[in-house]
Structure formats: structure tokens, C-alpha cells
Amino acid sequence: MPSPAFRKSFRVTWVDTDAAQVVHYSNYFRFFERTEEEFYRQLGFSFTDTAKRGLWFPRVEAFCQYKKPARFNDLLEVELTIEEMREKSMKLGFKVFNKETTALLATGYVVIVAADKQTGRATKIPEDIVEKFKPFIK
Amino acid sequence: MPSPAFRKSFRVTWVDTDAAQVVHYSNYFRFFERTEEEFYRQLGFSFTDTAKRGLWFPRVEAFCQYKKPARFNDLLEVELTIEEMREKSMKLGFKVFNKETTALLATGYVVIVAADKQTGRATKIPEDIVEKFKPFIK
Amino acid sequence: MPSPAFRKSFRVTWVDTDAAQVVHYSNYFRFFERTEEEFYRQLGFSFTDTAKRGLWFPRVEAFCQYKKPARFNDLLEVELTIEEMREKSMKLGFKVFNKETTALLATGYVVIVAADKQTGRATKIPEDIVEKFKPFIK
Amino acid sequence: MPSPAFRKSFRVTWVDTDAAQVVHYSNYFRFFERTEEEFYRQLGFSFTDTAKRGLWFPRVEAFCQYKKPARFNDLLEVELTIEEMREKSMKLGFKVFNKETTALLATGYVVIVAADKQTGRATKIPEDIVEKFKPFIK
């Protein structure tokens, strides 16, 4: 049985586009992040909650492959899956679809490390967070 | 004798543009801010220095009037003047020119308040900062 | 009877914030625009539709007054009203609320001109668009 | 003898930062692009010139590895090298340094395809552009 993916839809807004009349390539990373934030919200926590517990989740790697352009007003659907879950890091995978045409526009990932806010060192992802993530691990 | 203005030049980068193939209107406020930062740097301080002294400088008003579009690759020159200097606030005026054609593209201002980082309340702009600003007050 | 306002809610995303841990002041103009886009979508047209009819709607003025900061993860509600409707231009007013606390965070406006894409000159707002806007004129 | 790299310096501006008080991870891709634009400018052409010749240069892949954070006001130096030059595509490599401490903050790349603006299909990079790039190929 495939693990469930988390999905989030949103419209391309005018400022997302550039003079080629398509979404600027850097903005896909912002779409990834917005989806990640909604995923955490659904799981019942946020960056600010974990920051209060002394944890940051900095990105250490980010990748995107662009297949088809997205344009102003397009309704996008971003699918998030947990590609890998390690003791101190995780890899989140993303697929960006045009929700109306169902075309796959881009795929990518980010690697995130749990870091102690004081020391900056990598630290274990707390057990309660790992538990919440488990159903979504690929 | 007119008071001197501070000037800063920079290129329009691709991500500044939108699908109308001109600079997105929100980005002029970012150009204002970048110019303000360079102005402070020339005067010998920065937002981070004043933050260490317990001061924020939040914007309370921002305005821009758009006259002609700026396009990708245009060399802009932004002129900053101090329009008003009050005890706890100041109004910075901006003019954005196309440096090559000398056309005036936009004019605007921001009103900035000195605020205590702890209480959030408006507070006096420190004397040493006022002294540095004086030559630029209109 | 008061004219109806159009309302749109969305979350503050991480990239909207700056190192003062509040929403960057330029982003309120992007919130205005995203609300405007949703308003047009509800009325049944978009920037791209009007562009096909040879019309741009460039902004000629933009203003925002900041009252309270918005922070990461805040649920915002933006209220749009048509403040003024002229032959060739209109003024859209915006109020940004924290939807959970109901606090008013910012108010502002943009003045938009209907412009012929070819000549760049101001032109009449088409009748069918004026008709759609009428119920929202203050 | 090592091939020359192209280098471009610029300051981190306030809006580049996020609530973790470091540069937002998506902005490194914008730094890459700004450096690429300056590189083309030094070589004597721009995106708009090639657009007039009927060519786009869309990105098909983008990657960044983050090593140390950049903060507001940091002076960055971005180094660009041509990692690979193919008939219809090229891979540009980037290193982002803190110019004052010389610390390496991030490394990454973008893969760019020459595309016919009309058909959208991949096409040969024009000979005159390849000639200009040659001295910078790794």
C-alpha cells in the first residue's frame, strides 16, 4: 500500500512570474516551503513551536528539476512525501502539478537538518515529531 | 545651497520583473530599502548595530508613485533625502531614475519610527544618529 | 446599506518574514495584489484576460500604513473595497487583519489605471468590467 | 593553468533575510542568477538580446548545498564557472563566499537549455555565444 502524500493547492500570483511570463525558477522552492508549512500545521506543529523548543530546521540541500512552465493564475498542486528519515535529518520530496491539466511541472527535494539553536550543531529529531511523520515516510 | 542627496545605483535583475515585463511595483520599496541600507553604511552604522542598542526602525508608512516602468537590465539610480526629522520618527524621500536616460521612474517615501525592541514603544532617535543625519536633512 | 467588501484569507509564510521576525513591509503590497487577483477571479476575469483585450492595469500609486506587525504563521484576512471608480482609473482600498485576534494590522490603497498595451496611454475601463465592479463601489 | 572564474560581490539586503535571521534558502538561487546576469553583461550580451534573437534560456535543473548561513549586511562574493558546455545546454557552477571572512557559504549549479521562443524546443547555443563562453569553461 502506498504511503499517503500530503497535498496543497494554490494559485500562481502575479509577483511569482518574471519577464518570460512564467513562474521564476526560485519560486518553486518557496512553493515547496509553503507546502511543508501546511504539512506541519496539519500534523499539529510549526517552525515557531520547534523554535521555542530550541530547534531550527535549516535546509542543507535543495534541488529542483523543471519540466514545464507554470504561468500566472495557474492552479498548482504540490505533493509532499518524506523520502528519507534519518536520526538528525530528513529529505522531503516534492512534485508540482498543474491541477487543471494534471501535467507534472517540476519535481524536487530539500534536505533538512534538526539543529540546536544555541550551538548550531545537528541534533536528533525529537521522538514526538518522528512519530507524527511516520505515516508519510515513503 | 541644496542639501546633498545620497545616491545608489543598481541593475534591475530578472526576478525583479513580472509577466508585464516591467519591475513589479512592490519591488520599488525594496529598492528604497536597499538604498537606505547603503546610506546608513556610508554614515557608519547598520540596522544590526542599532538592534544591538535595543532599537528597531519599523516603517509606519510607505508610499510610491509610479511614472514610467523600469525593465530588466536597466541601470537605476535611487536618490535618498531626509524629508523630515522628528524626535521619534523620520521621513525618507526617494526618487528612482533610469541612470542612462535620466528619466524619473518613481518617487516615494517611507516614515520610520525609532522603537524600543523590548516594549515596542516609540522612542527618541539617539543623538549620535541625528548628528550623522543632519547634513542630509532637506 | 454598506457596500459589500471582498475578503481573502491566507497564512504568513516563512519567506514573507525578515530578520525582525515580522512580515517585511513590502510584502503587504503583495498581499494586496493577491487579494485583488482573487477578487477579479470571483468576478470572472483575470489580468491575463484583460491583457488579451489589449489592456494593462498598471499601478500608478501605492500606499500602506502599518499599525501592528504580522508574524510567521499568522492567519491574515485582507478586505478589499473600491474606494473610487473613475473613467480611466480606480482606487482599491485594503485592510489587513489578523483573522484570529481581529486586530487591524495595516491599511492601504493602490491606484490603478487602465492602459492600452500598444500605446501605453490611459484608456477607458471597459463597460463590462465597470458593471462587475459596481456592487463593490463604496 | 586553471580557467578563470567570474566573480561578483554584493551585500545581503534586509528583505533577503527571514525570521531565522539568515538569508532565506531560496535567495541563493537569486544570487546565482544575478551573478549570471553580470557575467553575460561583461561578455557583452543579456537575456533581452538573446530573446530578440528568438532564444530563451530556461533553467531545467537547480541545486544548492548550504554550508554556513549568510546574514544581513554580509558582503558576499559569488564565483561562477562553466562546469559543462553541451550543444544545447550548459551547466553553470556557483560558489558563494563571505567576502570578509572568506568562508564558503554555499555551492550549487543550474542547468540551462537554449530554447526556441516560438516552439519551446531545445536548440543549439549560437556559435558567437559559445565563443564568448570558451575561456570560462572549466
Coordinates of C-alpha atoms in Angstrom, one line a residue:
Chain A
M1 CA 0.0 0.0 0.0
P2 CA 1.5 3.3 -1.0
S3 CA 2.2 5.8 1.8
P4 CA -0.1 8.8 1.8
A5 CA 1.2 12.1 0.3
F6 CA 0.3 15.5 1.6
R7 CA -1.2 17.8 -1.0
K8 CA -1.6 21.6 -1.0
S9 CA -3.1 23.7 -3.8
F10 CA -2.5 27.4 -4.5
R11 CA -2.7 29.9 -7.3
V12 CA 0.3 31.4 -9.1
T13 CA 0.2 35.1 -8.1
W14 CA 1.4 37.9 -10.4
V15 CA 4.7 38.6 -8.4
D16 CA 5.6 34.9 -8.8
T17 CA 6.1 35.5 -12.6
D18 CA 9.0 37.0 -14.4
A19 CA 9.5 38.7 -17.7
A20 CA 9.5 35.4 -19.5
Q21 CA 5.8 35.3 -18.4
V22 CA 6.4 32.1 -16.4
V23 CA 7.0 31.4 -12.7
H24 CA 10.5 32.4 -11.7
Y25 CA 12.6 29.3 -11.0
S26 CA 13.5 30.3 -7.5
N27 CA 9.8 30.4 -6.5
Y28 CA 9.3 26.7 -6.7
F29 CA 11.4 26.5 -3.6
R30 CA 9.0 28.9 -1.9
F31 CA 6.1 26.7 -3.1
F32 CA 7.9 23.7 -1.5
E33 CA 8.3 25.5 1.7
R34 CA 4.7 26.7 1.8
T35 CA 3.6 23.1 1.3
E36 CA 5.9 22.0 4.1
E37 CA 4.5 24.6 6.4
E38 CA 0.9 23.4 5.7
F39 CA 2.0 19.8 6.3
Y40 CA 3.4 20.7 9.7
R41 CA 0.3 22.6 10.5
Q42 CA -1.8 19.6 9.7
L43 CA 0.4 17.5 11.9
G44 CA -0.1 20.0 14.7
F45 CA 3.1 22.0 15.0
S46 CA 5.0 24.8 13.3
F47 CA 8.5 26.2 12.9
T48 CA 7.8 28.6 15.7
D49 CA 6.8 25.7 18.1
T50 CA 10.0 23.9 17.4
A51 CA 12.0 27.1 17.7
K52 CA 10.6 27.5 21.2
R53 CA 11.9 24.0 22.0
G54 CA 15.4 25.3 20.9
L55 CA 15.4 23.7 17.4
W56 CA 15.9 25.1 14.0
F57 CA 15.3 23.1 10.8
P58 CA 17.8 24.6 8.3
R59 CA 17.9 23.3 4.8
V60 CA 21.2 21.8 3.8
E61 CA 20.4 20.9 0.3
A62 CA 17.7 21.9 -2.2
F63 CA 17.1 20.7 -5.7
C64 CA 14.5 21.2 -8.4
Q65 CA 14.1 19.9 -11.9
Y66 CA 11.8 21.9 -14.2
K67 CA 9.7 20.1 -16.8
K68 CA 7.0 22.6 -17.9
P69 CA 6.4 26.2 -17.1
A70 CA 3.7 27.5 -14.7
R71 CA 2.0 30.7 -15.6
F72 CA 0.1 33.4 -13.8
N73 CA -3.2 32.3 -12.4
D74 CA -2.4 28.6 -12.8
L75 CA -3.8 26.4 -10.0
L76 CA -0.9 24.4 -8.7
E77 CA -1.0 21.3 -6.6
V78 CA 2.2 20.4 -4.6
E79 CA 2.6 16.9 -3.3
L80 CA 5.0 16.3 -0.4
T81 CA 6.4 12.9 0.6
I82 CA 9.0 12.1 3.1
E83 CA 11.7 10.5 1.0
E84 CA 14.1 9.6 3.9
M85 CA 14.0 9.9 7.6
R86 CA 17.3 9.8 9.5
E87 CA 18.2 10.4 13.1
K88 CA 19.1 14.1 12.6
S89 CA 17.9 14.8 9.1
M90 CA 15.2 14.2 6.6
K91 CA 14.6 14.5 2.9
L92 CA 11.3 15.9 1.7
G93 CA 10.3 15.2 -1.9
F94 CA 8.0 17.5 -3.9
K95 CA 6.1 17.3 -7.1
V96 CA 4.4 20.3 -8.5
F97 CA 1.4 19.7 -10.8
N98 CA -0.9 21.9 -12.8
K99 CA -4.1 20.9 -11.0
E100 CA -6.3 21.6 -14.0
T101 CA -4.3 19.8 -16.7
T102 CA -2.7 17.4 -14.2
A103 CA 0.7 18.0 -16.0
L104 CA 3.8 17.5 -13.8
L105 CA 5.6 20.8 -13.9
A106 CA 8.5 20.2 -11.5
T107 CA 10.0 17.7 -9.0
G108 CA 12.5 18.4 -6.3
Y109 CA 13.6 17.9 -2.8
V110 CA 15.0 19.6 0.3
V111 CA 17.3 18.0 2.9
I112 CA 16.6 19.4 6.4
V113 CA 18.7 19.0 9.5
A114 CA 17.5 19.4 13.1
A115 CA 19.9 21.9 14.7
D116 CA 20.3 23.1 18.2
K117 CA 19.6 26.9 18.1
Q118 CA 22.3 27.6 20.7
T119 CA 25.2 25.6 19.4
G120 CA 24.1 25.3 15.7
R121 CA 25.0 21.6 15.8
A122 CA 22.9 18.8 14.3
T123 CA 20.8 17.1 16.8
K124 CA 18.2 14.3 17.0
I125 CA 14.8 15.0 15.6
P126 CA 12.5 14.7 18.7
E127 CA 10.6 11.4 19.0
D128 CA 7.2 13.0 19.1
I129 CA 7.9 14.7 15.7
V130 CA 9.2 11.5 14.2
E131 CA 6.0 9.7 15.3
K132 CA 3.9 12.3 13.5
F133 CA 5.9 11.9 10.4
K134 CA 5.9 8.1 10.3
P135 CA 2.7 7.7 8.2
F136 CA 4.2 9.8 5.5
I137 CA 7.5 8.1 5.2
K138 CA 7.8 6.6 1.7
Chain B
M1 CA 22.7 75.7 -1.1
P2 CA 20.7 72.5 -1.6
S3 CA 21.4 69.7 0.9
P4 CA 23.2 66.8 -0.5
A5 CA 21.3 63.7 -1.5
F6 CA 22.6 60.2 -1.2
R7 CA 22.6 58.2 -4.4
K8 CA 22.9 54.5 -5.1
S9 CA 22.9 52.7 -8.4
F10 CA 22.0 49.1 -9.2
R11 CA 20.7 46.9 -12.1
V12 CA 17.3 45.5 -12.4
T13 CA 17.7 41.8 -12.0
W14 CA 15.4 39.2 -13.7
V15 CA 13.5 38.2 -10.6
D16 CA 12.5 41.9 -10.1
T17 CA 10.4 41.8 -13.2
D18 CA 6.9 40.3 -13.7
A19 CA 4.9 39.0 -16.6
A20 CA 4.2 42.5 -17.8
Q21 CA 8.0 42.6 -18.4
V22 CA 8.5 45.5 -16.1
V23 CA 9.6 45.8 -12.5
H24 CA 6.9 44.6 -10.1
Y25 CA 5.5 47.6 -8.2
S26 CA 6.3 46.1 -4.7
N27 CA 10.0 46.0 -5.6
Y28 CA 10.4 49.7 -5.6
F29 CA 10.0 49.5 -1.8
R30 CA 12.8 47.0 -1.8
F31 CA 15.0 49.4 -3.9
F32 CA 14.2 52.2 -1.4
E33 CA 15.3 50.0 1.5
R34 CA 18.5 48.8 -0.2
T35 CA 19.4 52.5 -0.8
E36 CA 18.6 53.3 2.9
E37 CA 20.9 50.5 4.0
E38 CA 23.7 51.8 1.8
F39 CA 23.1 55.3 3.2
Y40 CA 23.4 54.0 6.8
R41 CA 26.5 52.1 5.8
Q42 CA 28.1 55.2 4.5
L43 CA 27.2 57.0 7.7
G44 CA 28.9 54.2 9.6
F45 CA 26.1 52.2 11.1
S46 CA 23.5 49.5 10.2
F47 CA 20.2 48.0 11.3
T48 CA 22.1 45.4 13.2
D49 CA 24.1 47.9 15.2
T50 CA 21.0 49.8 16.3
A51 CA 19.3 46.5 17.0
K52 CA 22.2 45.7 19.4
R53 CA 21.4 49.0 21.1
G54 CA 17.9 47.9 21.6
L55 CA 16.3 49.8 18.8
W56 CA 14.2 48.8 15.8
F57 CA 13.3 51.2 13.0
P58 CA 9.9 49.8 11.8
R59 CA 8.2 51.5 8.9
V60 CA 4.9 53.0 9.7
E61 CA 4.0 54.4 6.3
A62 CA 5.2 53.7 2.8
F63 CA 4.2 55.4 -0.5
C64 CA 5.2 55.2 -4.1
Q65 CA 4.0 57.0 -7.2
Y66 CA 4.9 55.2 -10.5
K67 CA 5.7 57.3 -13.5
K68 CA 7.5 55.2 -16.0
P69 CA 8.3 51.4 -16.0
A70 CA 11.7 50.0 -15.3
R71 CA 12.7 46.9 -17.2
F72 CA 15.2 44.1 -16.9
N73 CA 18.8 45.2 -17.0
D74 CA 18.0 48.9 -16.6
L75 CA 20.6 50.7 -14.5
L76 CA 18.7 52.5 -11.8
E77 CA 19.8 55.4 -9.6
V78 CA 17.9 55.9 -6.4
E79 CA 18.2 59.2 -4.6
L80 CA 17.5 59.4 -0.9
T81 CA 16.8 62.6 1.0
I82 CA 15.6 63.2 4.6
E83 CA 12.3 64.9 4.1
E84 CA 11.5 65.3 7.8
M85 CA 13.4 64.6 11.0
R86 CA 11.3 64.5 14.2
E87 CA 12.2 63.4 17.7
K88 CA 11.0 59.8 17.3
S89 CA 10.5 59.5 13.6
M90 CA 11.8 60.5 10.2
K91 CA 10.5 60.6 6.7
L92 CA 12.9 59.5 4.0
G93 CA 12.1 60.6 0.4
F94 CA 13.2 58.6 -2.7
K95 CA 13.4 59.2 -6.4
V96 CA 14.2 56.4 -8.8
F97 CA 15.8 57.3 -12.1
N98 CA 16.8 55.4 -15.1
K99 CA 20.5 56.3 -14.9
E100 CA 21.1 56.0 -18.6
T101 CA 18.1 58.0 -19.9
T102 CA 17.9 60.2 -16.7
A103 CA 14.1 59.7 -16.8
L104 CA 12.4 59.8 -13.4
L105 CA 10.6 56.5 -12.9
A106 CA 9.1 56.7 -9.5
T107 CA 9.0 58.9 -6.3
G108 CA 8.1 57.8 -2.9
Y109 CA 8.7 57.9 0.8
V110 CA 8.8 55.8 4.0
V111 CA 8.1 57.1 7.5
I112 CA 10.2 55.3 10.1
V113 CA 9.8 55.3 13.8
A114 CA 12.5 54.5 16.4
A115 CA 11.1 51.8 18.6
D116 CA 12.3 50.2 21.8
K117 CA 12.8 46.5 20.9
Q118 CA 11.6 45.4 24.4
T119 CA 8.4 47.5 24.8
G120 CA 7.7 48.2 21.1
R121 CA 7.1 51.8 22.1
A122 CA 8.3 54.8 20.0
T123 CA 11.4 56.3 21.5
K124 CA 13.8 59.1 20.7
I125 CA 16.2 58.7 17.9
P126 CA 19.6 58.7 19.5
E127 CA 21.6 62.0 19.3
D128 CA 24.6 60.5 17.6
I129 CA 22.4 59.2 14.8
V130 CA 20.6 62.5 14.5
E131 CA 24.0 64.2 14.2
K132 CA 25.0 61.9 11.3
F133 CA 21.7 62.6 9.5
K134 CA 21.9 66.4 9.8
P135 CA 23.8 67.1 6.6
F136 CA 21.1 65.3 4.6
I137 CA 18.0 66.9 6.1
K138 CA 16.2 68.8 3.3
Chain C
M1 CA -26.6 49.8 3.5
P2 CA -22.9 49.4 3.4
S3 CA -21.4 48.1 0.1
P4 CA -20.0 44.6 0.4
A5 CA -16.3 44.1 0.8
F6 CA -14.4 41.3 -0.8
R7 CA -12.3 39.2 1.7
K8 CA -9.5 36.8 1.3
S9 CA -7.6 34.9 3.9
F10 CA -4.1 33.4 3.8
R11 CA -1.2 32.4 6.1
V12 CA 2.0 34.3 6.5
T13 CA 4.7 32.0 5.0
W14 CA 8.3 31.9 6.2
V15 CA 9.8 33.8 3.3
D16 CA 7.4 36.7 4.0
T17 CA 9.2 37.4 7.2
D18 CA 12.5 39.2 7.7
A19 CA 15.2 39.3 10.4
A20 CA 13.0 41.4 12.7
Q21 CA 10.8 38.3 12.7
V22 CA 7.8 40.1 11.3
V23 CA 6.4 40.4 7.7
H24 CA 8.6 42.6 5.6
Y25 CA 6.8 45.8 4.8
S26 CA 7.0 45.4 1.0
N27 CA 5.0 42.2 1.3
Y28 CA 1.8 43.9 2.3
F29 CA 1.7 45.2 -1.3
R30 CA 1.9 41.6 -2.5
F31 CA -0.9 40.7 -0.1
F32 CA -3.0 43.5 -1.6
E33 CA -2.3 42.2 -5.1
R34 CA -3.1 38.6 -4.3
T35 CA -6.4 39.7 -2.8
E36 CA -7.1 41.8 -5.9
E37 CA -6.4 38.8 -8.1
E38 CA -8.9 36.6 -6.1
F39 CA -11.4 39.4 -6.4
Y40 CA -11.1 39.5 -10.2
R41 CA -11.3 35.7 -10.3
Q42 CA -14.6 35.8 -8.3
L43 CA -15.9 38.4 -10.7
G44 CA -15.0 36.2 -13.6
F45 CA -11.9 37.6 -15.2
S46 CA -8.1 37.9 -14.7
F47 CA -5.1 40.1 -15.7
T48 CA -4.4 37.7 -18.5
D49 CA -8.0 38.1 -19.9
T50 CA -7.7 41.8 -20.0
A51 CA -4.2 41.6 -21.4
K52 CA -5.7 39.6 -24.3
R53 CA -8.1 42.5 -24.9
G54 CA -5.1 44.8 -25.2
L55 CA -5.3 46.3 -21.7
W56 CA -2.8 46.5 -18.8
F57 CA -3.7 47.7 -15.4
P58 CA -0.5 49.3 -14.1
R59 CA -0.4 50.7 -10.6
V60 CA 0.3 54.4 -10.5
E61 CA 0.2 54.9 -6.7
A62 CA 0.6 52.6 -3.8
F63 CA 0.3 53.4 -0.1
C64 CA 0.4 51.4 3.2
Q65 CA 0.2 52.4 6.8
Y66 CA 1.5 49.8 9.2
K67 CA -0.2 49.5 12.6
K68 CA 0.8 46.2 14.1
P69 CA 3.3 43.6 12.9
A70 CA 2.2 40.3 11.3
R71 CA 4.3 37.2 12.1
F72 CA 5.1 33.8 10.6
N73 CA 2.1 31.5 10.6
D74 CA -0.5 34.3 11.3
L75 CA -3.7 33.8 9.5
L76 CA -4.4 37.1 7.7
E77 CA -7.7 38.4 6.3
V78 CA -7.4 41.1 3.7
E79 CA -10.5 43.2 2.9
L80 CA -10.8 44.9 -0.5
T81 CA -13.1 47.8 -1.3
I82 CA -13.4 50.0 -4.3
E83 CA -12.7 53.5 -2.9
E84 CA -13.1 55.3 -6.2
M85 CA -14.1 54.5 -9.7
R86 CA -13.2 56.9 -12.4
E87 CA -13.4 56.7 -16.2
K88 CA -9.8 55.5 -16.7
S89 CA -8.7 54.6 -13.2
M90 CA -9.8 53.2 -9.9
K91 CA -8.6 53.3 -6.3
L92 CA -8.7 50.0 -4.4
G93 CA -8.6 50.2 -0.6
F94 CA -7.2 47.4 1.6
K95 CA -7.4 46.5 5.2
V96 CA -5.2 43.6 6.6
F97 CA -6.5 41.9 9.8
N98 CA -5.1 39.2 11.9
K99 CA -8.1 36.9 11.5
E100 CA -7.7 35.2 14.9
T101 CA -7.2 38.3 17.1
T102 CA -9.3 40.5 14.7
A103 CA -6.6 43.2 15.2
L104 CA -6.2 45.6 12.3
L105 CA -2.5 45.3 11.1
A106 CA -2.4 47.6 8.1
T107 CA -4.5 49.8 5.8
G108 CA -3.6 50.9 2.3
Y109 CA -4.6 51.5 -1.3
V110 CA -3.4 51.2 -4.8
V111 CA -4.5 53.5 -7.7
I112 CA -4.7 51.5 -11.0
V113 CA -5.0 52.9 -14.5
A114 CA -6.4 51.1 -17.5
A115 CA -3.8 51.4 -20.2
D116 CA -3.6 50.5 -23.8
K117 CA -0.9 47.8 -24.2
Q118 CA 0.2 49.2 -27.5
T119 CA 0.4 52.9 -26.9
G120 CA 0.8 52.9 -23.1
R121 CA -1.8 55.6 -22.8
A122 CA -4.6 55.7 -20.2
T123 CA -7.9 54.4 -21.7
K124 CA -11.5 53.9 -20.5
I125 CA -12.1 50.9 -18.2
P126 CA -14.4 48.7 -20.4
E127 CA -18.1 48.9 -19.5
D128 CA -18.5 45.2 -18.7
I129 CA -15.7 45.4 -16.1
V130 CA -17.3 48.6 -14.6
E131 CA -20.6 46.7 -14.4
K132 CA -19.0 43.9 -12.4
F133 CA -17.3 46.3 -10.1
K134 CA -20.4 48.3 -9.3
P135 CA -21.7 46.4 -6.3
F136 CA -18.3 46.8 -4.6
I137 CA -18.0 50.6 -5.0
K138 CA -18.0 52.2 -1.6
Chain D
M1 CA 46.5 26.7 -15.7
P2 CA 43.1 27.0 -14.1
S3 CA 40.3 28.6 -16.2
P4 CA 39.3 32.0 -14.9
A5 CA 36.2 32.3 -12.8
F6 CA 33.8 35.2 -12.9
R7 CA 33.2 37.0 -9.6
K8 CA 30.5 39.3 -8.4
S9 CA 30.1 40.9 -4.9
F10 CA 27.0 42.2 -3.3
R11 CA 25.5 42.9 0.1
V12 CA 22.8 40.9 1.8
T13 CA 19.8 43.3 2.0
W14 CA 17.2 43.1 4.7
V15 CA 14.5 41.5 2.6
D16 CA 16.8 38.6 1.8
T17 CA 16.6 37.5 5.4
D18 CA 13.9 35.5 7.2
A19 CA 12.8 35.1 10.7
A20 CA 15.7 32.8 11.5
Q21 CA 17.8 36.0 10.9
V22 CA 19.7 34.4 8.0
V23 CA 19.3 34.6 4.2
H24 CA 16.3 32.6 3.1
Y25 CA 17.4 29.5 1.2
S26 CA 15.5 30.4 -2.0
N27 CA 17.5 33.6 -2.3
Y28 CA 20.8 31.8 -3.1
F29 CA 19.2 31.0 -6.5
R30 CA 18.6 34.7 -7.0
F31 CA 22.2 35.4 -6.1
F32 CA 23.2 32.8 -8.7
E33 CA 21.1 34.5 -11.3
R34 CA 22.3 38.0 -10.5
T35 CA 25.9 36.8 -10.9
E36 CA 25.0 35.1 -14.2
E37 CA 23.4 38.3 -15.5
E38 CA 26.6 40.3 -14.6
F39 CA 28.7 37.6 -16.3
Y40 CA 26.6 37.9 -19.5
R41 CA 26.9 41.7 -19.3
Q42 CA 30.7 41.5 -19.0
L43 CA 30.7 39.2 -22.1
G44 CA 28.6 41.8 -23.9
F45 CA 25.1 40.4 -24.1
S46 CA 21.9 39.9 -22.0
F47 CA 18.8 37.8 -21.7
T48 CA 17.0 40.5 -23.6
D49 CA 19.4 40.4 -26.5
T50 CA 19.1 36.7 -26.9
A51 CA 15.3 37.0 -26.5
K52 CA 15.3 39.3 -29.5
R53 CA 17.1 36.6 -31.4
G54 CA 14.3 34.2 -30.6
L55 CA 16.0 32.4 -27.8
W56 CA 15.1 31.7 -24.1
F57 CA 17.5 30.2 -21.6
P58 CA 15.1 28.4 -19.2
R59 CA 16.6 26.6 -16.3
V60 CA 15.9 22.8 -16.3
E61 CA 17.7 22.0 -13.0
A62 CA 18.8 23.9 -10.0
F63 CA 20.7 22.7 -6.9
C64 CA 22.2 24.3 -3.8
Q65 CA 24.1 22.9 -0.8
Y66 CA 24.1 25.2 2.2
K67 CA 27.2 25.1 4.4
K68 CA 27.1 28.3 6.6
P69 CA 24.4 30.9 6.9
A70 CA 24.7 34.4 5.4
R71 CA 23.3 37.3 7.5
F72 CA 22.0 40.8 6.9
N73 CA 24.7 43.2 5.7
D74 CA 27.2 40.4 4.9
L75 CA 29.3 41.2 1.8
L76 CA 29.0 38.1 -0.4
E77 CA 31.2 37.1 -3.3
V78 CA 29.7 34.7 -5.8
E79 CA 32.0 32.8 -8.2
L80 CA 30.7 31.5 -11.4
T81 CA 32.3 28.8 -13.6
I82 CA 31.0 26.9 -16.6
E83 CA 31.0 23.3 -15.4
E84 CA 29.8 21.8 -18.7
M85 CA 29.1 23.1 -22.2
R86 CA 27.0 21.0 -24.5
E87 CA 25.4 21.7 -27.8
K88 CA 22.1 22.8 -26.5
S89 CA 22.7 23.2 -22.7
M90 CA 25.2 24.3 -20.2
K91 CA 25.8 23.8 -16.5
L92 CA 26.9 26.8 -14.5
G93 CA 28.5 26.2 -11.1
F94 CA 28.4 28.7 -8.3
K95 CA 30.2 29.2 -5.0
V96 CA 29.0 31.8 -2.5
F97 CA 31.6 33.2 -0.1
N98 CA 31.5 35.6 2.7
K99 CA 34.0 38.0 1.2
E100 CA 35.2 39.3 4.6
T101 CA 35.8 36.0 6.4
T102 CA 36.4 34.1 3.1
A103 CA 34.2 31.3 4.4
L104 CA 32.4 29.2 1.8
L105 CA 28.7 29.5 2.5
A106 CA 27.1 27.6 -0.3
T107 CA 27.8 25.8 -3.6
G108 CA 25.4 25.0 -6.3
Y109 CA 24.6 24.8 -10.0
V110 CA 22.0 25.5 -12.6
V111 CA 21.5 23.6 -15.9
I112 CA 20.3 25.9 -18.7
V113 CA 18.9 24.9 -22.0
A114 CA 18.8 27.1 -25.1
A115 CA 15.2 27.1 -26.3
D116 CA 13.4 28.4 -29.4
K117 CA 10.9 31.0 -28.1
Q118 CA 8.3 30.0 -30.7
T119 CA 8.4 26.2 -30.5
G120 CA 9.7 25.9 -27.0
R121 CA 12.1 23.2 -28.3
A122 CA 15.8 22.9 -27.3
T123 CA 18.0 24.4 -29.9
K124 CA 21.8 24.9 -30.4
I125 CA 23.5 27.6 -28.4
P126 CA 24.6 30.1 -31.1
E127 CA 28.3 29.9 -32.1
D128 CA 29.1 33.5 -31.1
I129 CA 27.9 32.9 -27.6
V130 CA 29.8 29.6 -27.3
E131 CA 32.9 31.6 -28.4
K132 CA 32.5 34.1 -25.6
F133 CA 32.0 31.4 -23.0
K134 CA 35.0 29.3 -24.0
P135 CA 37.6 31.0 -21.8
F136 CA 35.4 30.2 -18.7
I137 CA 34.8 26.5 -19.4
K138 CA 36.3 24.5 -16.6

